[in-house]
XYZ file of C-alpha atoms in Angstrom:
676
model
C 18.318 -49.763 8.445
C 19.043 -48.011 4.981
C 15.459 -49.068 3.659
C 13.620 -47.702 6.510
C 15.489 -44.464 6.317
C 14.460 -44.233 2.701
C 11.094 -44.979 3.542
C 11.002 -42.256 5.896
C 12.454 -39.704 3.591
C 9.733 -40.643 1.096
C 6.871 -40.130 3.616
C 8.546 -36.569 4.793
C 8.613 -35.644 1.023
C 5.069 -36.813 0.555
C 3.707 -35.094 3.628
C 5.359 -31.817 2.232
C 3.755 -32.204 -1.134
C 0.416 -32.974 0.236
C 0.481 -29.553 1.759
C 0.137 -28.007 -1.622
C -3.176 -26.579 -2.590
C -4.776 -26.316 -6.111
C -3.193 -23.701 -7.990
C 0.389 -24.937 -7.218
C 2.389 -25.775 -10.253
C 5.922 -26.715 -11.045
C 5.473 -26.400 -15.007
C 7.508 -29.802 -15.292
C 5.308 -31.161 -18.199
C 2.189 -28.905 -18.478
C 0.700 -25.604 -17.039
C -1.634 -27.331 -14.424
C -4.845 -25.401 -15.741
C -2.849 -22.171 -16.181
C -4.001 -20.620 -19.274
C -3.060 -17.486 -21.303
C -5.793 -14.637 -21.701
C -6.982 -14.436 -25.109
C -6.558 -10.738 -25.452
C -2.901 -10.692 -24.318
C 0.526 -12.058 -25.218
C 0.891 -15.911 -24.742
C 2.853 -17.387 -22.194
C 4.626 -20.557 -23.480
C 5.850 -23.569 -21.773
C 9.530 -24.076 -22.349
C 10.326 -27.107 -24.705
C 11.852 -29.066 -21.799
C 9.390 -28.031 -19.299
C 10.197 -26.549 -15.845
C 9.051 -23.031 -16.602
C 6.565 -20.623 -18.678
C 7.759 -17.249 -20.098
C 6.470 -14.410 -21.995
C 9.136 -12.865 -24.374
C 9.442 -9.516 -26.142
C 9.283 -11.263 -29.459
C 6.072 -13.511 -28.697
C 3.032 -12.859 -30.663
C 4.666 -9.804 -32.223
C 2.680 -10.506 -35.507
C -0.759 -11.072 -33.953
C -0.425 -8.587 -31.127
C 1.840 -5.768 -32.000
C 2.809 -3.185 -29.391
C 5.057 -3.476 -26.482
C 2.299 -2.204 -24.035
C 0.453 -5.422 -24.430
C 1.357 -7.743 -21.345
C 1.198 -11.402 -21.063
C -1.734 -12.451 -18.722
C -1.711 -15.913 -17.208
C -4.839 -17.251 -15.409
C -4.982 -19.727 -12.866
C -7.813 -22.258 -12.628
C -10.620 -21.285 -10.338
C -9.460 -21.502 -6.549
C -11.782 -22.044 -3.645
C -9.477 -21.274 -0.728
C -11.700 -20.437 2.144
C -8.958 -20.064 4.637
C -5.629 -18.005 4.759
C -3.043 -19.265 2.478
C 0.402 -18.279 1.145
C 1.440 -17.990 -2.460
C 5.278 -18.438 -3.200
C 6.373 -17.519 -6.668
C 9.779 -18.489 -8.174
C 10.394 -16.153 -11.148
C 12.984 -14.296 -13.209
C 12.933 -10.984 -15.248
C 15.746 -11.032 -17.766
C 16.752 -7.828 -19.280
C 14.047 -5.435 -18.248
C 10.329 -5.763 -17.575
C 7.866 -6.231 -14.920
C 5.833 -8.852 -13.330
C 2.471 -8.263 -11.152
C 0.480 -10.722 -9.329
C -3.261 -9.874 -8.885
C -6.398 -11.640 -7.438
C -9.519 -11.884 -9.498
C -13.059 -12.538 -7.975
C -15.947 -13.673 -9.870
C -18.270 -10.900 -10.790
C -15.825 -7.912 -10.301
C -14.182 -6.351 -13.248
C -11.199 -4.995 -11.205
C -8.397 -7.007 -9.973
C -6.726 -6.661 -6.602
C -3.018 -6.151 -6.716
C -1.099 -8.461 -4.374
C 2.611 -7.924 -5.461
C 4.845 -6.622 -8.271
C 8.536 -6.341 -9.275
C 10.480 -4.568 -11.878
C 13.887 -5.791 -10.703
C 15.925 -7.861 -13.321
C 17.968 -10.701 -11.968
C 20.660 -13.265 -13.319
C 18.943 -16.115 -11.511
C 15.483 -17.394 -10.043
C 13.968 -15.279 -7.279
C 11.477 -16.222 -4.613
C 8.688 -13.897 -3.503
C 5.768 -14.628 -1.171
C 2.286 -13.076 -0.648
C -0.351 -13.746 1.767
C -3.958 -14.601 0.290
C -6.494 -13.614 2.789
C -9.515 -15.804 3.591
C -12.479 -15.366 1.350
C -15.852 -17.090 0.901
C -15.888 -16.126 -2.824
C -14.085 -18.222 -5.632
C -11.041 -16.421 -6.988
C -8.244 -16.793 -9.608
C -4.516 -15.817 -9.588
C -3.755 -13.439 -12.410
C -0.064 -13.079 -13.461
C 0.669 -10.116 -15.560
C 4.157 -10.239 -17.348
C 5.599 -7.278 -19.347
C 8.782 -7.830 -21.108
C 10.823 -4.452 -21.543
C 11.927 -2.895 -24.765
C 15.488 -4.013 -24.580
C 16.523 -7.067 -26.687
C 16.376 -10.321 -25.099
C 13.951 -9.254 -22.428
C 11.759 -11.753 -20.990
C 9.610 -12.597 -17.921
C 9.546 -16.350 -16.753
C 7.937 -18.386 -13.864
C 9.566 -21.317 -12.572
C 7.108 -22.542 -9.901
C 3.794 -21.562 -8.078
C 3.376 -22.913 -4.497
C 0.171 -22.264 -2.613
C 0.100 -23.654 0.787
C -2.171 -23.412 3.939
C -1.414 -20.743 6.492
C 0.614 -17.452 6.514
C 3.789 -16.845 4.648
C 5.681 -16.144 7.943
C 5.182 -19.853 8.793
C 7.934 -22.439 8.051
C 8.999 -25.852 9.124
C 11.914 -25.777 6.648
C 11.051 -29.019 4.972
C 10.208 -27.499 1.410
C 13.011 -26.880 -1.179
C 12.573 -23.098 -0.964
C 12.455 -22.690 2.658
C 9.262 -20.910 2.656
C 11.097 -17.777 1.248
C 13.291 -17.555 4.086
C 16.768 -16.371 3.353
C 19.983 -16.070 5.000
C 21.738 -12.537 5.037
C 25.163 -13.546 4.083
C 27.998 -12.933 6.485
C 31.650 -13.732 5.789
C 32.041 -15.937 8.922
C 28.817 -16.839 10.513
C 25.520 -17.817 8.545
C 22.364 -19.770 8.815
C 22.565 -23.330 7.467
C 19.982 -26.024 6.665
C 20.419 -29.111 8.880
C 18.710 -32.617 9.035
C 17.690 -34.298 5.763
C 19.528 -37.327 6.947
C 22.767 -35.656 7.428
C 25.026 -36.476 10.399
C 24.922 -33.220 12.210
C 28.098 -32.165 13.896
C 26.127 -29.483 16.134
C 24.817 -31.878 18.733
C 21.300 -31.258 17.546
C 20.287 -34.870 16.553
C 16.599 -34.460 15.701
C 14.502 -31.747 14.045
C 11.356 -30.422 15.965
C 8.682 -31.124 13.214
C 9.157 -34.910 13.094
C 11.631 -35.548 15.903
C 14.103 -37.319 13.681
C 17.166 -37.049 11.588
C 15.368 -36.847 8.231
C 13.601 -33.626 9.176
C 15.062 -30.152 8.434
C 15.802 -27.347 10.657
C 17.959 -24.193 10.533
C 21.078 -23.709 12.476
C 24.094 -21.383 13.068
C 27.490 -22.367 14.443
C 30.158 -20.022 15.897
C 33.057 -22.239 14.908
C 34.066 -19.571 12.171
C 33.585 -16.367 14.170
C 36.543 -14.133 13.671
C 35.563 -11.071 15.514
C 33.619 -9.776 18.537
C 29.721 -9.830 18.098
C 29.630 -11.710 14.674
C 25.859 -11.844 13.749
C 23.998 -14.204 11.538
C 20.625 -13.177 10.261
C 17.734 -15.246 9.110
C 15.350 -13.109 7.226
C 11.583 -14.060 6.597
C 9.523 -13.026 3.635
C 7.995 -9.611 3.466
C 4.413 -9.474 4.607
C 1.914 -8.075 2.194
C -1.115 -7.467 4.468
C -1.628 -6.309 7.966
C -0.924 -8.775 10.569
C -1.576 -8.876 14.408
C -1.366 -12.050 16.506
C 0.921 -14.588 18.151
C 4.363 -15.625 16.416
C 5.610 -18.901 17.715
C 8.826 -20.751 17.022
C 11.059 -23.401 18.728
C 14.800 -23.042 19.308
C 17.872 -24.699 20.980
C 21.039 -23.189 22.406
C 24.107 -25.365 23.098
C 25.923 -25.269 26.455
C 28.652 -22.886 25.600
C 28.328 -19.408 26.520
C 29.003 -16.225 24.615
C 25.946 -16.268 22.243
C 22.731 -14.186 21.874
C 19.646 -15.031 20.358
C 16.992 -12.475 19.492
C 13.861 -11.835 17.109
C 13.428 -8.286 15.382
C 10.783 -6.955 12.853
C 12.103 -4.605 10.177
C 9.707 -2.478 8.103
C 10.366 -1.187 4.323
C 12.058 1.915 5.732
C 14.596 -0.323 7.514
C 13.431 0.415 10.994
C 13.992 -2.232 13.511
C 11.698 -3.344 16.571
C 12.622 -5.898 19.032
C 10.206 -8.690 19.533
C 12.046 -10.956 21.894
C 15.193 -12.260 23.375
C 15.789 -14.752 26.110
C 15.517 -13.622 29.746
C 18.750 -15.372 30.958
C 21.418 -15.434 28.137
C 23.647 -17.514 30.052
C 21.291 -20.633 30.568
C 21.581 -23.066 27.552
C 18.406 -24.643 26.190
C 19.283 -28.318 25.499
C 15.947 -29.313 24.270
C 13.581 -27.643 21.910
C 12.058 -24.673 23.671
C 8.821 -22.978 22.497
C 8.609 -19.124 22.375
C 5.479 -17.300 21.702
C 5.432 -13.423 21.364
C 2.698 -11.032 20.477
C 3.241 -9.202 17.116
C 1.432 -6.080 15.633
C 2.216 -5.151 12.093
C -0.298 -2.706 10.578
C 2.134 -2.376 7.587
C 4.630 -4.732 5.625
C 7.410 -6.302 7.835
C 10.073 -8.904 7.608
C 11.234 -10.964 10.614
C 14.781 -11.193 11.694
C 16.008 -14.004 13.498
C 19.546 -13.018 14.697
C 22.390 -14.987 16.392
C 25.378 -13.132 17.785
C 28.604 -14.748 18.846
C 31.589 -13.461 20.856
C 34.172 -15.930 19.747
C 34.530 -19.267 17.788
C 33.593 -21.098 21.024
C 30.436 -19.307 21.614
C 28.309 -22.532 20.676
C 25.461 -23.032 18.266
C 21.828 -22.036 17.768
C 18.896 -24.041 15.998
C 15.631 -23.018 14.996
C 12.638 -24.719 13.761
C 8.620 -24.632 13.211
C 7.724 -20.933 12.907
C 4.093 -20.579 13.156
C 1.609 -17.610 13.436
C -1.938 -17.366 14.854
C -4.224 -14.195 14.475
C -5.194 -14.746 18.075
C -2.814 -12.881 20.685
C -0.582 -15.373 22.843
C -1.478 -13.399 26.002
C -4.939 -12.524 27.047
C -3.421 -9.428 28.672
C -2.359 -8.110 25.103
C -4.774 -5.188 24.196
C -6.362 -5.557 20.716
C -4.704 -3.621 17.840
C -5.893 0.092 18.177
C -8.445 1.375 15.426
C -6.881 4.763 14.687
C -9.972 5.572 12.542
C -11.629 7.053 15.255
C -9.686 10.178 14.828
C -10.783 10.235 11.140
C -13.121 13.200 10.292
C -14.394 14.883 7.040
C -16.796 16.995 8.964
C -19.807 16.359 6.610
C -21.686 15.274 9.894
C -20.154 17.352 12.503
C -16.881 17.320 14.418
C -16.970 13.456 14.969
C -14.864 12.835 17.943
C -12.932 16.192 17.988
C -13.579 18.807 20.627
C -12.837 22.355 21.304
C -12.834 24.350 24.676
C -14.281 27.364 22.755
C -16.493 27.606 19.713
C -13.835 29.137 17.746
C -13.790 26.304 14.960
C -16.955 26.330 12.903
C -18.487 24.063 10.289
C -18.790 25.635 7.045
C -20.469 24.698 3.866
C -19.679 26.606 0.651
C -21.875 26.131 -2.442
C -19.948 25.603 -5.739
C -19.357 29.200 -6.990
C -16.618 30.938 -9.272
C -15.198 33.137 -6.483
C -14.436 30.893 -3.482
C -13.363 27.333 -3.043
C -15.580 24.790 -1.115
C -14.408 21.757 0.983
C -11.712 19.249 -0.075
C -13.833 16.120 0.239
C -16.352 16.831 -2.472
C -16.134 20.585 -3.465
C -19.523 21.086 -2.212
C -19.538 19.634 1.407
C -18.293 20.743 4.787
C -15.034 21.766 6.438
C -13.840 23.607 9.540
C -13.018 27.293 9.613
C -11.641 29.362 12.131
C -11.296 33.198 11.663
C -8.853 34.375 14.158
C -10.070 38.059 14.135
C -13.092 36.949 16.161
C -10.552 37.076 19.133
C -11.126 39.701 21.766
C -7.472 40.299 22.069
C -4.098 40.041 20.317
C -2.555 36.494 20.807
C -5.852 34.856 20.066
C -5.609 31.036 19.758
C -8.114 28.369 18.336
C -7.563 24.829 19.471
C -9.162 21.806 17.999
C -8.559 18.573 20.056
C -8.473 15.010 18.635
C -9.705 11.824 20.669
C -7.044 10.216 22.677
C -4.513 8.017 21.108
C -2.631 5.195 23.088
C 0.960 5.504 23.993
C 3.896 3.406 22.728
C 2.845 3.564 19.171
C 3.827 5.305 15.878
C 1.045 7.165 13.950
C 0.531 8.801 10.574
C -1.327 11.987 10.600
C -2.899 13.246 7.471
C -4.866 16.237 6.830
C -5.614 19.204 4.305
C -5.570 22.831 5.185
C -6.092 26.080 3.453
C -4.875 29.703 4.634
C -6.517 32.974 3.652
C -5.344 36.325 4.712
C -2.558 35.430 7.010
C 0.703 37.629 7.028
C 2.599 35.660 9.469
C 2.255 32.029 8.093
C 4.481 30.404 10.865
C 1.947 30.971 13.526
C -1.269 30.344 11.078
C -1.442 26.640 11.961
C 0.621 24.329 14.333
C 0.029 20.682 15.315
C 0.849 19.763 18.806
C 0.890 16.520 20.601
C -0.665 17.001 23.992
C 0.200 14.606 26.854
C -3.150 13.385 28.343
C -1.714 12.984 31.808
C 0.708 16.107 32.215
C -0.908 18.272 29.622
C 2.459 19.278 28.228
C 2.659 20.258 24.406
C 5.181 18.906 21.918
C 5.091 20.458 18.512
C 5.047 17.979 15.782
C 4.242 20.103 12.640
C 4.316 23.807 11.571
C 2.963 25.228 8.321
C 5.443 26.080 5.881
C 3.747 26.713 2.541
C 2.662 30.144 1.537
C 0.181 29.062 -0.859
C -3.275 30.649 -0.676
C -6.679 29.581 -1.665
C -6.076 25.853 -2.382
C -6.203 22.868 -0.172
C -2.749 21.470 0.711
C -2.052 17.935 2.068
C 0.015 17.556 5.092
C 1.584 14.164 6.371
C 2.897 13.837 9.896
C 4.716 11.023 11.202
C 4.919 10.886 15.094
C 5.676 8.712 18.086
C 4.115 8.924 21.563
C 5.189 6.913 24.636
C 2.180 7.995 26.588
C -1.624 8.502 25.860
C -1.830 11.770 23.922
C -4.171 13.943 21.779
C -3.422 15.767 18.724
C -4.061 19.500 18.977
C -4.648 21.869 15.788
C -3.837 25.361 17.023
C -4.174 28.658 15.148
C -2.950 31.721 16.612
C -1.949 35.305 15.575
C 0.175 38.108 17.123
C -1.874 41.074 16.341
C -5.216 42.062 14.872
C -3.779 42.729 11.572
C -1.869 39.173 11.197
C -4.993 37.362 11.722
C -7.065 35.466 8.950
C -8.909 32.295 8.089
C -7.513 28.804 8.536
C -9.473 25.846 7.124
C -9.214 22.154 8.065
C -10.686 19.101 6.117
C -10.245 15.286 5.860
C -8.310 14.481 8.845
C -7.029 10.870 9.080
C -4.876 8.792 11.433
C -3.186 5.423 10.694
C -0.601 3.216 12.354
C 2.983 3.396 11.277
C 5.127 5.799 9.357
C 3.481 7.837 6.721
C 5.971 6.408 4.287
C 4.664 2.975 5.038
C 1.012 3.601 5.188
C 0.704 3.575 1.313
C 1.839 0.200 0.998
C 4.338 -1.493 -1.462
C 1.707 -2.325 -4.151
C 0.995 -0.256 -7.273
C -2.523 1.336 -7.437
C -5.324 -1.045 -8.545
C -6.136 -0.853 -12.227
C -8.283 2.192 -13.032
C -7.032 4.294 -10.008
C -4.687 7.350 -10.661
C -3.675 10.514 -8.921
C -1.121 11.341 -11.618
C 1.673 11.715 -9.224
C 4.063 9.303 -11.034
C 2.598 9.169 -14.462
C -0.664 8.064 -16.179
C -1.076 4.749 -14.322
C -1.958 2.837 -17.473
C -4.249 5.422 -18.949
C -3.454 6.362 -22.672
C -3.734 9.160 -24.977
C -6.452 8.510 -27.711
C -4.350 9.731 -30.542
C -6.740 8.467 -33.180
C -9.752 10.410 -31.977
C -8.560 13.500 -30.633
C -6.908 16.838 -31.591
C -4.308 16.904 -28.663
C -3.198 15.282 -25.516
C -4.218 15.821 -22.064
C -1.181 17.394 -20.279
C 0.366 16.549 -16.932
C 0.945 19.511 -14.935
C 1.436 20.958 -11.340
C 0.680 24.340 -10.133
C -1.664 26.754 -11.825
C -2.208 26.582 -15.622
C -0.752 29.384 -17.823
C -3.736 31.234 -18.728
C -5.343 33.540 -16.029
C -9.024 33.199 -14.777
C -9.125 29.558 -15.732
C -7.945 26.220 -14.657
C -6.890 25.043 -11.238
C -4.209 26.724 -8.928
C -3.175 23.244 -7.738
C -4.048 19.499 -7.830
C -6.783 18.005 -5.742
C -4.691 15.203 -4.104
C -1.906 17.217 -2.302
C -2.421 20.803 -3.637
C 1.254 20.856 -4.774
C 1.037 17.733 -6.772
C 0.068 16.697 -10.447
C -3.227 16.609 -12.438
C -4.330 16.268 -16.169
C -5.794 19.215 -18.053
C -6.591 20.469 -21.303
C -4.668 23.594 -22.557
C -7.359 25.621 -24.209
C -5.074 28.456 -25.577
C -3.457 26.154 -28.343
C -6.763 24.885 -29.649
C -9.715 25.982 -31.832
C -13.121 25.935 -30.370
C -14.534 22.277 -30.518
C -11.092 20.563 -30.665
C -10.869 17.854 -28.086
C -8.504 15.567 -25.851
C -9.458 11.887 -24.929
C -7.717 9.812 -22.221
C -8.521 6.001 -22.406
C -8.178 3.543 -19.411
C -6.932 0.043 -19.778
C -9.539 -2.508 -20.722
C -11.824 -3.886 -18.224
C -13.582 -7.245 -17.939
C -17.324 -6.912 -18.369
C -19.606 -7.982 -15.234
C -23.194 -8.214 -14.406
C -22.973 -6.202 -11.473
C -22.634 -2.208 -11.042
C -19.354 -0.385 -11.107
C -18.527 2.836 -9.461
C -16.429 5.351 -11.275
C -15.466 8.640 -9.114
C -13.179 11.359 -9.896
C -12.490 15.077 -9.486
C -12.952 17.666 -12.157
C -12.145 21.476 -12.573
C -14.131 23.558 -15.011
C -13.465 27.169 -14.305
C -13.546 29.886 -16.920
C -15.943 32.014 -18.733
C -15.266 30.043 -22.128
C -15.212 26.752 -20.427
C -16.411 24.034 -22.991
C -17.427 20.288 -22.148
C -16.432 17.470 -20.037
C -17.777 13.860 -20.543
C -16.994 10.361 -19.747
C -17.925 7.572 -21.944
C -17.743 3.688 -21.939
C -15.969 2.471 -25.298
C -17.164 -0.951 -26.034
C -15.003 -2.029 -29.001
C -15.686 1.218 -30.902
C -19.101 1.843 -29.776
C -19.171 4.977 -27.405
C -21.917 5.173 -24.714
C -21.947 8.508 -22.840
C -22.104 8.079 -18.971
C -21.805 11.693 -17.633
C -21.306 15.176 -18.925
C -20.801 18.834 -17.738
C -20.787 21.886 -19.882
C -19.751 25.534 -19.329
C -18.301 27.150 -16.124
C -18.895 25.024 -12.999
C -16.759 26.166 -9.969
C -13.623 27.640 -9.027
C -13.032 24.522 -6.752
C -12.483 20.874 -7.606
C -15.586 18.872 -7.682
C -16.387 15.205 -7.201
C -18.394 13.393 -9.577
C -19.549 9.686 -9.126
C -20.785 7.627 -11.907
C -22.446 4.194 -11.553
C -22.639 2.055 -14.530
C -23.088 -1.555 -15.831
C -21.169 -3.204 -18.644
C -21.301 -6.854 -19.356
C -18.603 -6.716 -21.938
C -15.047 -5.724 -22.179
C -14.735 -1.957 -22.182
C -12.629 1.150 -21.663
C -13.385 4.231 -19.649
C -12.867 7.415 -21.762
C -12.385 11.010 -20.554
C -13.025 13.765 -23.111
C -12.602 17.368 -22.721
C -13.616 19.751 -25.605
C -12.384 23.381 -26.037
C -15.141 26.200 -25.346
C -15.621 29.503 -26.984
C -12.516 31.143 -25.564
C -8.901 30.464 -24.199
C -10.326 30.768 -20.730
C -11.651 27.019 -21.189
C -8.902 25.000 -19.380
C -10.356 21.686 -18.013
C -8.738 19.253 -15.583
C -9.329 15.941 -13.930
C -7.621 14.272 -10.849
C -7.987 11.343 -8.461
C -9.587 8.837 -10.567
C -11.031 5.656 -8.506
C -12.858 2.801 -10.146
C -14.375 0.187 -7.747
C -16.877 -2.847 -7.988
C -20.159 -2.574 -6.587
C -22.734 0.513 -6.419
C -21.613 3.970 -5.635
C -21.853 4.693 -1.825
C -23.905 7.861 -2.082
C -25.571 10.024 -4.731
C -23.558 12.806 -6.339
C -23.784 16.057 -4.864
C -25.508 18.491 -7.261
C -23.187 21.248 -8.417
C -25.688 24.259 -8.890
C -23.778 27.355 -8.866
C -24.320 29.728 -5.840
C -22.509 32.243 -3.831
C -23.877 31.763 -0.234
C -22.369 29.886 2.543
C -23.782 27.840 5.384
C -22.321 28.244 8.774
C -23.016 26.362 11.984
């Protein structure tokens, strides 16, 4: 009997190990094909095995500079189906660890996960690897902090087929699931050959005593409604489909089992609870529930007890399918139908009267153009066109389904209004009753710039978004401009996602995003600023991203003509395919000098793009397509012109693999408008 139990345990262990995909490594005696990038600090295998680490002192002589990370590269991976990467790591002292995915032929890695939180023990994090037909590599970038003794270490990397939410609880790390500690009731691991005292003899996976499950017992409950919480890993990609699990409840009453999701803001949503709480489930019961998670969530399996005699609950075999459980479940709504940049008309927006007009302003030194490119189209309503006081302009979105939370984003600009509270208001219009609910009112008094607005709202019934501009009297009326409307699912604070921006992307809201000042080849640094520049009749009045955010600029008043500032990106790998660099620039002022973009290939500068002299009072978009087969850096160089009215600014840098989607709009200076 003992021999058969031992053999069965070996079989279970072997089955669990056989699920590991290439790219998994426990670092017991070698690195399993993982290698350090030659241009980075080295990861070193601990002398007794078990983990690899990058320390602050490593390679200090050969690669000085604390900004140089340690980059660990996996062997090539050919995972065509969805898989889950689980990482066991530790950040000691200070530092950061980032995981990225690298695809063949692309110079930009896709961020998967990052952390800057130090710990006194090993920590488990999970990240979903979506299905791809291309070969890829996992990139682990460790940056030990400046404090003494700082290091970043990796103990284990497990890559398993399926989704990170899935778990049969047979592995040593419980698939990243964790018990949220309670003084009296907690989830425990059962099985593994133990004699369970909770009347659940077999697990569900193998239907024997050697398999594992999770269970919680009320025997130590001290007060009314004691709750035990089992928490899943945080999802890292949008997911919609069918969540399945198996559970048992003992015959005693007084317990409640339910499942919730929680987003990164701490907001809960109930997914399931039993229809009859008093009926026990003596056998394993399968539950299937539809789940829609367009943003990162965690699953919460909660067991509540009223007394120490409230019984026990067991859980096993959590799985997920991208297909909904019920055929009646509606597909996840695509909110992009309400997106519009007005370059090709009103999209799906409507108006009862032709009060909103599509306008295109050519780049000039007197009036700003659209927000999308600086030379494209936007909507404009001029309230003085009304025939009577109290004039109202309405722009109506396509219908949005009910019982959902949305994030509405748009850019607006006001000109000539005295009463800003009525200049622009956004309402939610019930499709059935026609009732209006105000969800946003303009509060900023800035003029002549595009300002970003974020609005989170929930609607229980199908509704439309209405942009309304009104005025009390003839003299209070003015212009209201709208551009770049977008709608997405979830809270606006969640839509941005938990990850840092991809390499090369930067809006300068929280720093330079890895860009550095080229102090060896320039006279001054680029300055980070919000609001207008100090010198009149030059520079932007606000940034491009938000209108009230940050941008980089060259302050001309402190320089001599011809002096420059250079900004360099982090190094990018060379590829054989095209790359697309886009950014926004601002060159306004009678003495404006030059702005250029270069590729630095190991000291060799190659000019990609250049503008000279005054261009426009608005932000203009530039797109530069280039190809470079060797490692390189992108360089932005601004040169001071003939006078102090020579401030030059940049914002919203975006670097992507592949050709640019469209040709750059020519920025010939003009002073006429096109109105439809």
